[in-house]
Coordinates of C-alpha atoms in Angstrom, one line a residue:
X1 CA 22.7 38.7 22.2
X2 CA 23.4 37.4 25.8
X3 CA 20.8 35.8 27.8
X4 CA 20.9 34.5 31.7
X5 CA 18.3 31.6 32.2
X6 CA 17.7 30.9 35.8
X7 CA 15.3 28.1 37.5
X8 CA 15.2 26.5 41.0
X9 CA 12.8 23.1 40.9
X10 CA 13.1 20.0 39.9
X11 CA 13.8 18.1 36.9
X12 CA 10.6 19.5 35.4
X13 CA 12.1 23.4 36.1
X14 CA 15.5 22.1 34.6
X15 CA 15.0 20.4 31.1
X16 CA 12.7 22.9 29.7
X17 CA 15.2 25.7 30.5
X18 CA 18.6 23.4 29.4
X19 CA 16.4 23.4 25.8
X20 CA 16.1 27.0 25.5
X21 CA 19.6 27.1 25.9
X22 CA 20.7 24.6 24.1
X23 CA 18.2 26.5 20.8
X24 CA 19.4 30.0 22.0
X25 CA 23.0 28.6 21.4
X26 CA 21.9 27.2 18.1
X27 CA 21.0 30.5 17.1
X28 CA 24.0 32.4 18.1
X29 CA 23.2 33.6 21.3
X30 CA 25.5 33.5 24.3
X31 CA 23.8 31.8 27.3
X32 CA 24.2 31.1 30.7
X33 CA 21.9 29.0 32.9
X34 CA 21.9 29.7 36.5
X35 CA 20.2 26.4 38.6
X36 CA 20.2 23.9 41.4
X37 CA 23.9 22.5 41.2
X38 CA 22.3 18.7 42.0
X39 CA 24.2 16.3 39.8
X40 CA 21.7 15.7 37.3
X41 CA 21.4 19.0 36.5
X42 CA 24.6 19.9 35.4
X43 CA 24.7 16.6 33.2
X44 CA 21.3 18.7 31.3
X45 CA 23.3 21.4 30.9
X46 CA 26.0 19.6 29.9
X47 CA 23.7 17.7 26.9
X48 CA 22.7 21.6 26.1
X49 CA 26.5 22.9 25.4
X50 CA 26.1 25.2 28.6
X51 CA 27.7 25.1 32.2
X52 CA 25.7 25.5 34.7
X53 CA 26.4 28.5 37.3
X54 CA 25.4 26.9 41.2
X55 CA 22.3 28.6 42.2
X56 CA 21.1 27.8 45.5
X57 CA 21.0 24.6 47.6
X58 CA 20.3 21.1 46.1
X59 CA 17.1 20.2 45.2
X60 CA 17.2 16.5 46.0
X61 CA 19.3 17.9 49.8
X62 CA 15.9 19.9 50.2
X63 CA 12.7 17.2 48.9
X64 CA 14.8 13.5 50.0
X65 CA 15.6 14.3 53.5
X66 CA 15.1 12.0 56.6
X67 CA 11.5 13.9 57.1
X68 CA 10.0 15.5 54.7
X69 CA 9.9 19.3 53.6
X70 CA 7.4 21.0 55.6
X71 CA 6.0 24.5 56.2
X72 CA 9.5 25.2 58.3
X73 CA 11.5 24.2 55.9
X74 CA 9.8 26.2 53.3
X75 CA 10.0 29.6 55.6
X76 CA 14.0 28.7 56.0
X77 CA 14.2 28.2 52.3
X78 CA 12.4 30.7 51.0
X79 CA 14.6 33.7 52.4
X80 CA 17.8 31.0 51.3
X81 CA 17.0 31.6 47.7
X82 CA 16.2 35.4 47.7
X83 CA 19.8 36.1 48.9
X84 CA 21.3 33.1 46.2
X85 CA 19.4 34.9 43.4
X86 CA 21.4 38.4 44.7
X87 CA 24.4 36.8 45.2
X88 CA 24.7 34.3 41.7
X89 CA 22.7 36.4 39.4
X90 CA 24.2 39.7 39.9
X91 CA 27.8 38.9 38.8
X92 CA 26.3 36.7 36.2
X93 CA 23.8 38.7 34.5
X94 CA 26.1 41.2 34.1
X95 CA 26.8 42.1 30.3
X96 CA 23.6 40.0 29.4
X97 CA 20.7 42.0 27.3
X98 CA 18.0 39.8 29.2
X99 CA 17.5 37.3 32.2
X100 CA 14.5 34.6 31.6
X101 CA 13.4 33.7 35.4
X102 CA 11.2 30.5 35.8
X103 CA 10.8 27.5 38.5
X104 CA 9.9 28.1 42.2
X105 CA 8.9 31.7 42.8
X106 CA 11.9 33.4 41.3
X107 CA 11.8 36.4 43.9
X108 CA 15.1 38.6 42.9
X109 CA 15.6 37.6 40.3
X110 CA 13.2 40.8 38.4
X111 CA 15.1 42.8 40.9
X112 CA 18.7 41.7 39.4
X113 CA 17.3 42.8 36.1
X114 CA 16.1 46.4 37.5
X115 CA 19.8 47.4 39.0
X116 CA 21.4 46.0 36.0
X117 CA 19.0 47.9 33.3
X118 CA 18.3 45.0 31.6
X119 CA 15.0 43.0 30.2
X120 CA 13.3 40.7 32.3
X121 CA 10.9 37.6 31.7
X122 CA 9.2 35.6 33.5
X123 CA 8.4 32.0 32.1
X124 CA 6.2 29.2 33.4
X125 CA 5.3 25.5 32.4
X126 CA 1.6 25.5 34.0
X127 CA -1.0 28.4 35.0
X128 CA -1.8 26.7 38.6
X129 CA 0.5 29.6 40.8
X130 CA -1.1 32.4 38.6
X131 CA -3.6 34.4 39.3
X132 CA -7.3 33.6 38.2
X133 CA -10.7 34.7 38.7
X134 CA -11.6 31.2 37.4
X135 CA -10.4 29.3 39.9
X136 CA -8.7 29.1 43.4
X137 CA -5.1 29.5 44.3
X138 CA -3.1 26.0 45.0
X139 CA -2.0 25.6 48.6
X140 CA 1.2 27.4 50.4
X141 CA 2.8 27.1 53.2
X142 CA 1.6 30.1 56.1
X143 CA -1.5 31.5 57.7
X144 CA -4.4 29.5 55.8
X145 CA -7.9 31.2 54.2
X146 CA -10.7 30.3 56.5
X147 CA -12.5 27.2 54.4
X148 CA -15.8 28.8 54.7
X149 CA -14.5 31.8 52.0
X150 CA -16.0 31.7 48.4
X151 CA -15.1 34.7 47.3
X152 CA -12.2 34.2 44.7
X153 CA -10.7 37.5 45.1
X154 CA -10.2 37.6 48.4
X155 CA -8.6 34.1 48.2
X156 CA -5.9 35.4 45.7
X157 CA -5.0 38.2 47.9
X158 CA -4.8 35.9 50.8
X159 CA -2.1 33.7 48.4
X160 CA -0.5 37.4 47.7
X161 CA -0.2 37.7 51.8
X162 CA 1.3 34.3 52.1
X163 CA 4.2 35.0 49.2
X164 CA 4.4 37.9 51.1
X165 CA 5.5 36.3 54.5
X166 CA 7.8 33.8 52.9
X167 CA 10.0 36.1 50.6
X168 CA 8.9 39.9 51.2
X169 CA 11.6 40.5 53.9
X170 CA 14.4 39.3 52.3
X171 CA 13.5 40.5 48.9
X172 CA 13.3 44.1 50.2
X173 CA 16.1 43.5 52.6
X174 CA 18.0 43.0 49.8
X175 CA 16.9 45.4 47.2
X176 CA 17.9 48.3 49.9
X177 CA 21.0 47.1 49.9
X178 CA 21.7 47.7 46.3
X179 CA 20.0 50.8 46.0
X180 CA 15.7 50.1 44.8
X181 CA 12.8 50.8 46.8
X182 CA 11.2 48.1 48.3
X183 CA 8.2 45.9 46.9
X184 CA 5.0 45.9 48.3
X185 CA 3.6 42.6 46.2
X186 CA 6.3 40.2 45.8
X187 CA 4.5 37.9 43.6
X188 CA 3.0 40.3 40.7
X189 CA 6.0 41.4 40.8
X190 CA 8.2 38.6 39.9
X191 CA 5.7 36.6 37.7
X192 CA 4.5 40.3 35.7
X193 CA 1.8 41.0 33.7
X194 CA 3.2 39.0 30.4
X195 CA 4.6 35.9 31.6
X196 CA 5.1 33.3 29.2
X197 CA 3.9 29.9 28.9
X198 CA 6.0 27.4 27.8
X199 CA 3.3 24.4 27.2
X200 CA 1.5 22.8 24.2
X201 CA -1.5 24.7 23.6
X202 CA -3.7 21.3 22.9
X203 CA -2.4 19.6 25.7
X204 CA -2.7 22.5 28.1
X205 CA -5.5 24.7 26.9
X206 CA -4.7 27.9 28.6
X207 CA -7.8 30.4 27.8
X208 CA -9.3 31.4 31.0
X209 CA -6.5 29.7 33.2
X210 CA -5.3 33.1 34.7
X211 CA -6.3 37.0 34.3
X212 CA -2.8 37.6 33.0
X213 CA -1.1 38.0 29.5
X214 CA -0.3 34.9 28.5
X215 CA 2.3 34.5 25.7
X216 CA 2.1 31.1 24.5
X217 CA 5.2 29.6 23.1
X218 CA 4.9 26.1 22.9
X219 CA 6.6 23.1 24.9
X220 CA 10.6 23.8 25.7
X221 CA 11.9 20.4 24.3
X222 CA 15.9 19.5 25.2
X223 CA 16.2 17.3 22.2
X224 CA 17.6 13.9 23.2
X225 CA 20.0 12.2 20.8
X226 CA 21.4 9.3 23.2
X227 CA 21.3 5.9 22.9
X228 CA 19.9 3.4 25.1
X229 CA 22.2 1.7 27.4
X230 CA 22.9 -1.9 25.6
X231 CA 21.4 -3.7 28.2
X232 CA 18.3 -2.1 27.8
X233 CA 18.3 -2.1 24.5
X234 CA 18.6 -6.2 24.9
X235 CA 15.8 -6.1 27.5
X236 CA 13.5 -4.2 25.1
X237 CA 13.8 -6.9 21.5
X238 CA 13.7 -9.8 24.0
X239 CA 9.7 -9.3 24.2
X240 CA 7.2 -7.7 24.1
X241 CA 6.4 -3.5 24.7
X242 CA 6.6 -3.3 28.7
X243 CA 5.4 -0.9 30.9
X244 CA 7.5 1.9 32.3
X245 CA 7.1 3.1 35.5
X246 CA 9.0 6.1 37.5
X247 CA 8.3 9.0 39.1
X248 CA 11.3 11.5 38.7
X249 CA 12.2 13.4 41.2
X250 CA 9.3 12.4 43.2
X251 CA 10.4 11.1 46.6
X252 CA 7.0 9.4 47.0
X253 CA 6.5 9.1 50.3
X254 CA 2.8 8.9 50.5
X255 CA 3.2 5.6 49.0
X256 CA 6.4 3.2 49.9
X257 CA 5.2 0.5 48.5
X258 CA 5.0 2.0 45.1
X259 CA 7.6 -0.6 43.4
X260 CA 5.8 -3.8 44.7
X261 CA 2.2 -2.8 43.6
X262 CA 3.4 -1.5 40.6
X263 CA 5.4 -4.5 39.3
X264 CA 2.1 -6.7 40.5
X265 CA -0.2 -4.6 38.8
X266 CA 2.1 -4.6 35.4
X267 CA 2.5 -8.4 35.5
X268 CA -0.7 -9.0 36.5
X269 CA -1.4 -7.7 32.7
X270 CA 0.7 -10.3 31.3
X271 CA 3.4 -7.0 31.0
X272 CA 7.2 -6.9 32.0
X273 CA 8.1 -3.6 33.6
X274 CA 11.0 -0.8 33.2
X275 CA 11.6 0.6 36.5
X276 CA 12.6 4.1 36.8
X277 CA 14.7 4.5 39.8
X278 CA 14.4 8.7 39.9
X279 CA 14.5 10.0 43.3
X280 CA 12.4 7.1 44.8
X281 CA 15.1 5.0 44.7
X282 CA 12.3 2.4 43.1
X283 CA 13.8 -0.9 43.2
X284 CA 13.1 -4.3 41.9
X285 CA 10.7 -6.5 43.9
X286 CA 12.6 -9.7 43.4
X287 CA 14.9 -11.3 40.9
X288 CA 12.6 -12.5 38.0
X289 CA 14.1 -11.3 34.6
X290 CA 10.7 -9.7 33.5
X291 CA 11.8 -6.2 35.7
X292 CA 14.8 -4.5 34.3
X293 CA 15.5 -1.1 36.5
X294 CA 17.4 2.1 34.7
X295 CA 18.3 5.4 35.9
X296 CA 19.2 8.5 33.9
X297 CA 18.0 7.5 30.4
X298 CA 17.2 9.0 27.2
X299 CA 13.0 8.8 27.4
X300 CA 12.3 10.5 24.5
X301 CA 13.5 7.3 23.0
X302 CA 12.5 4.9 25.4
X303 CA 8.8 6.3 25.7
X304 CA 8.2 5.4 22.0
X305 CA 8.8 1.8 22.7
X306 CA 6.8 0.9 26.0
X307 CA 3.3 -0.1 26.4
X308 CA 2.2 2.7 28.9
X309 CA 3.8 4.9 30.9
X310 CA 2.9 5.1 34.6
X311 CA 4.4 8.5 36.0
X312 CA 3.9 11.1 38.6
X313 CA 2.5 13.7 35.6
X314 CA 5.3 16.4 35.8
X315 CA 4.8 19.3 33.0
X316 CA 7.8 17.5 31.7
X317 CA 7.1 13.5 31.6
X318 CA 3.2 14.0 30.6
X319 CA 4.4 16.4 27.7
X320 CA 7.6 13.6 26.6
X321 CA 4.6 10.8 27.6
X322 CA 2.1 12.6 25.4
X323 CA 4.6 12.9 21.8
X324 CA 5.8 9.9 21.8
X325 CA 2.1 8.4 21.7
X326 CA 2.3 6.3 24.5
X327 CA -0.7 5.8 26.5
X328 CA -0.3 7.0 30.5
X329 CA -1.4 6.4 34.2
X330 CA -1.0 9.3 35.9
X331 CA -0.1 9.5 39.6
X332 CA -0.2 12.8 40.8
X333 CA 1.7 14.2 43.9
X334 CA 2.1 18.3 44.2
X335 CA 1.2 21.2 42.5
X336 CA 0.2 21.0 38.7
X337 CA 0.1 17.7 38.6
X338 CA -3.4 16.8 39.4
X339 CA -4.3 19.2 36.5
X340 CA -2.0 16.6 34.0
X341 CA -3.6 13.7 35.2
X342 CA -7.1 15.1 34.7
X343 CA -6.2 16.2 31.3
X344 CA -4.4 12.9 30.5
X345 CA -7.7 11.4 31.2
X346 CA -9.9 14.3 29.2
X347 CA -7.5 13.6 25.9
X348 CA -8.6 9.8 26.4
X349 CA -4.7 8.9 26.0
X350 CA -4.6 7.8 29.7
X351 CA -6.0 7.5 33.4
X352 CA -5.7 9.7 36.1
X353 CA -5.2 7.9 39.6
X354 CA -7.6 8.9 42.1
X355 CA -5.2 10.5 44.4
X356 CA -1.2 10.5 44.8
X357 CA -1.4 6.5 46.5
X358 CA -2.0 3.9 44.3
X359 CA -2.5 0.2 44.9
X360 CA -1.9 -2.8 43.5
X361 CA -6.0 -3.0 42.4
X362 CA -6.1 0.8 41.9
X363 CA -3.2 0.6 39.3
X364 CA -4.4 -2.9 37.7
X365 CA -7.8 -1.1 36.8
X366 CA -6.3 1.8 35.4
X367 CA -4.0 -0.5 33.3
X368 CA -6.3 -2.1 31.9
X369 CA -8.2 0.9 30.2
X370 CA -4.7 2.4 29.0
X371 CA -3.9 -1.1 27.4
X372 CA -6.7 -1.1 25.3
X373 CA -5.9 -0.9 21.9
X374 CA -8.1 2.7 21.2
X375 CA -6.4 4.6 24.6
X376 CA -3.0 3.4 22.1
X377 CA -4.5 4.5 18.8
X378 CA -5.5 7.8 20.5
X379 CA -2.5 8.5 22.1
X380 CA -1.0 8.0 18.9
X381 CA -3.4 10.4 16.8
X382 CA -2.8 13.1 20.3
X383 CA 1.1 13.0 20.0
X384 CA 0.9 14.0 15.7
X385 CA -1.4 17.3 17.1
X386 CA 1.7 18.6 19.2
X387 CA 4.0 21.5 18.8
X388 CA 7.8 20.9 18.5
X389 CA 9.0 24.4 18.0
X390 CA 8.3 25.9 21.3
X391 CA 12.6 26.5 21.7
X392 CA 12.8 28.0 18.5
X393 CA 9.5 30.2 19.2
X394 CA 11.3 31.4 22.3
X395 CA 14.1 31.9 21.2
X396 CA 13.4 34.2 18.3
X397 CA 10.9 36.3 20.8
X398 CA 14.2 37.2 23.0
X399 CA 16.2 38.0 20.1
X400 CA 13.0 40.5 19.1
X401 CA 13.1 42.0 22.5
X402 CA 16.6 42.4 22.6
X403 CA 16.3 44.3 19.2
X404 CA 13.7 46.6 20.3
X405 CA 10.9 44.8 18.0
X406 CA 9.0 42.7 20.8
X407 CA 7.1 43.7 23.6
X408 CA 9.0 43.8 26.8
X409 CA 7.4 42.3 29.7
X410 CA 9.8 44.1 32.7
X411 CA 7.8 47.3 33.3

């Protein structure tokens, strides 16, 4: 079997797809991943036993720029990707049984598996971009619904008409080119009516999330066999548990002073602090030795020996937060991740910050309810109720595909 894996996104869109690679490889499969070529990335892919193919500009060029994106920047994109996802996936889907899409709006990518007659899925890590009768659509960049409509609907057809304006043209412009008819709903048609979920069914209850087919596969987990850098091994037996706090690939703009509130906060607790440096560039506050900062590091590992976690609550980090038992502050940003933090809090294995700017007395109250010794023991009785075999799940429903025994989902 030969598979193409292709994301655009951050960390978050990377790591899940680098551990279905990594398990489709296990199993005999040949794989390719096509995704951002940022520096990172290609060190995941690396860990998974797979090269990664460039696809598409640098994440971290597009969300750490002098200003930050806007609607502009997402109209430029937008039409960027389309032709990348023509231009990389063509050539390297070709010979593959199926191509698994996933990350920001993969628009082409469907299309690449139409001209090349071969399966197509669509995979996501949260519901929020699908469409639902339960609830409304997440704000996009373009024309706006009036705030006085109510009607749910008519608001998911207004979030149709704004995927519309950012990648309709070029999709269709470039579907002509290679011979299909154009597309009239550019959304459906990438996401389709089966998409899969790739999330823990306890942590993210997904009945009644969205009117489509779910298929549910559990968490995509890159396992993580590396050992801590020495110096942070030394840090962690010289004391007691700290607290961790990063925020990925988060620039964090909405709050500079992120590092210096944080730190307070955490010490104010009587706590030393790991400080993630991630795409904040979070930096120590001053030289005491109670701070120790890391980058790229193995937190599958390190989550299992901290206190809490304070994080930006990324599909990703909440689900790596969540199995390793370690209770969480969640400081949401974008997209899905005010749905983590709420569910952080509904578990009782954590607090969700009231908004994506903390401060130094926002973050000491919320430390002190996940440093209570129940928010640990319930963390810890959460983390046993997860799934682990969402690769394996996966991988064995392409294989079924590819042999005619599963359901398709390109129509």
């Amino acid at each position: 079997m030969r598979v193409l894996l292709t994301t655009w996104g951050s960390r978050g869109d990377v790591e899940p797809v680098a551990g279905l690679a990594a398990r489709l490889l296990d199993l005999g499969a040949e794989v390719r991943v096509a995704a951002p070529p940022d520096e990172e990335f290609v060190a995941l892919l690396d860990r998974a036993g797979v090269p990664l193919v460039p696809l598409g500009p640098s994440v971290r060029s597009v969300v750490t720029g002098v200003r930050p994106p806007s609607a502009a920047t997402a109209f430029q994109l937008a039409p960027e990707l389309v032709a990348a996802r023509y231009e990389t996936l063509l050539p390297a889907a070709e010979g593959c049984d199926v191509l698994l899409a996933s990350g920001l709006m993969p628009t082409g990518a469907r299309s690449v598996a139409e001209k090349l007659g071969i399966r197509y899925v669509f995979a996501c890590f949260h519901t929020a971009g699908l469409p639902s009768s339960k609830h409304r659509p997440l704000a996009r960049p373009g024309h706006q619904s009036s705030p006085d409509e109510t009607d749910i609907k008519v608001l998911w057809e207004e979030d149709a008409q704004r995927v519309n304006a950012l990648y309709r043209e070029a999709e269709n412009r470039h579907r002509a080119a290679i011979g299909l008819p154009p597309v009239d709903n550019v959304r459906d048609h990438a996401f389709t009516e089966r998409p899969w979920l790739a999330s823990d069914p306890d942590l993210f209850p997904w009945q009644d999330q969205t009117d489509l087919d779910l298929v549910v596969t559990g968490p995509w987990i890159l396992p993580d066999e590396r050992p801590l850098p020495a110096d942070l091994e030394a840090f962690l037996k010289s004391g007691e548990p700290p607290v961790y706090v990063g925020f990925g690939s988060m620039a964090l703009r909405t709050s500079p002073d992120m590092a210096r509130d944080a730190v307070a906060a955490v010490r104010a607790h009587g706590r030393r602090v790991v400080l993630g440096r991630g795409w904040a560039e979070l930096a120590p506050i001053d030289d005491r030795d109670d701070c120790f900062v890391v980058g790229e590091v193995n937190h599958q590992t390190l989550f299992r020996r901290v206190a809490a976690v304070v994080h930006h609550g990324g599909a990703g980090t909440t689900t790596a937060a969540t199995q390793s038992g370690a209770p969480q502050v969640v400081v949401p940003q974008i997209v899905d991740q005010p749905y983590w933090a709420a569910r952080v809090a509904e578990l009782g294995i954590g607090v969700a910050h009231d908004g994506p700017t903390p401060t130094y007395d926002s973050l000491s109250a919320a430390l002190t309810t996940v440093l209570a010794p129940e928010t640990r023991a319930r963390a810890r009785t959460v983390a046993g109720m997860l799934r682990t075999d969402g690769t394996t799940v996966a991988a064995k429903m392409l294989q079924d595909m590819v042999s005619g025994e599963g359901r398709s989902t390109h129509a």
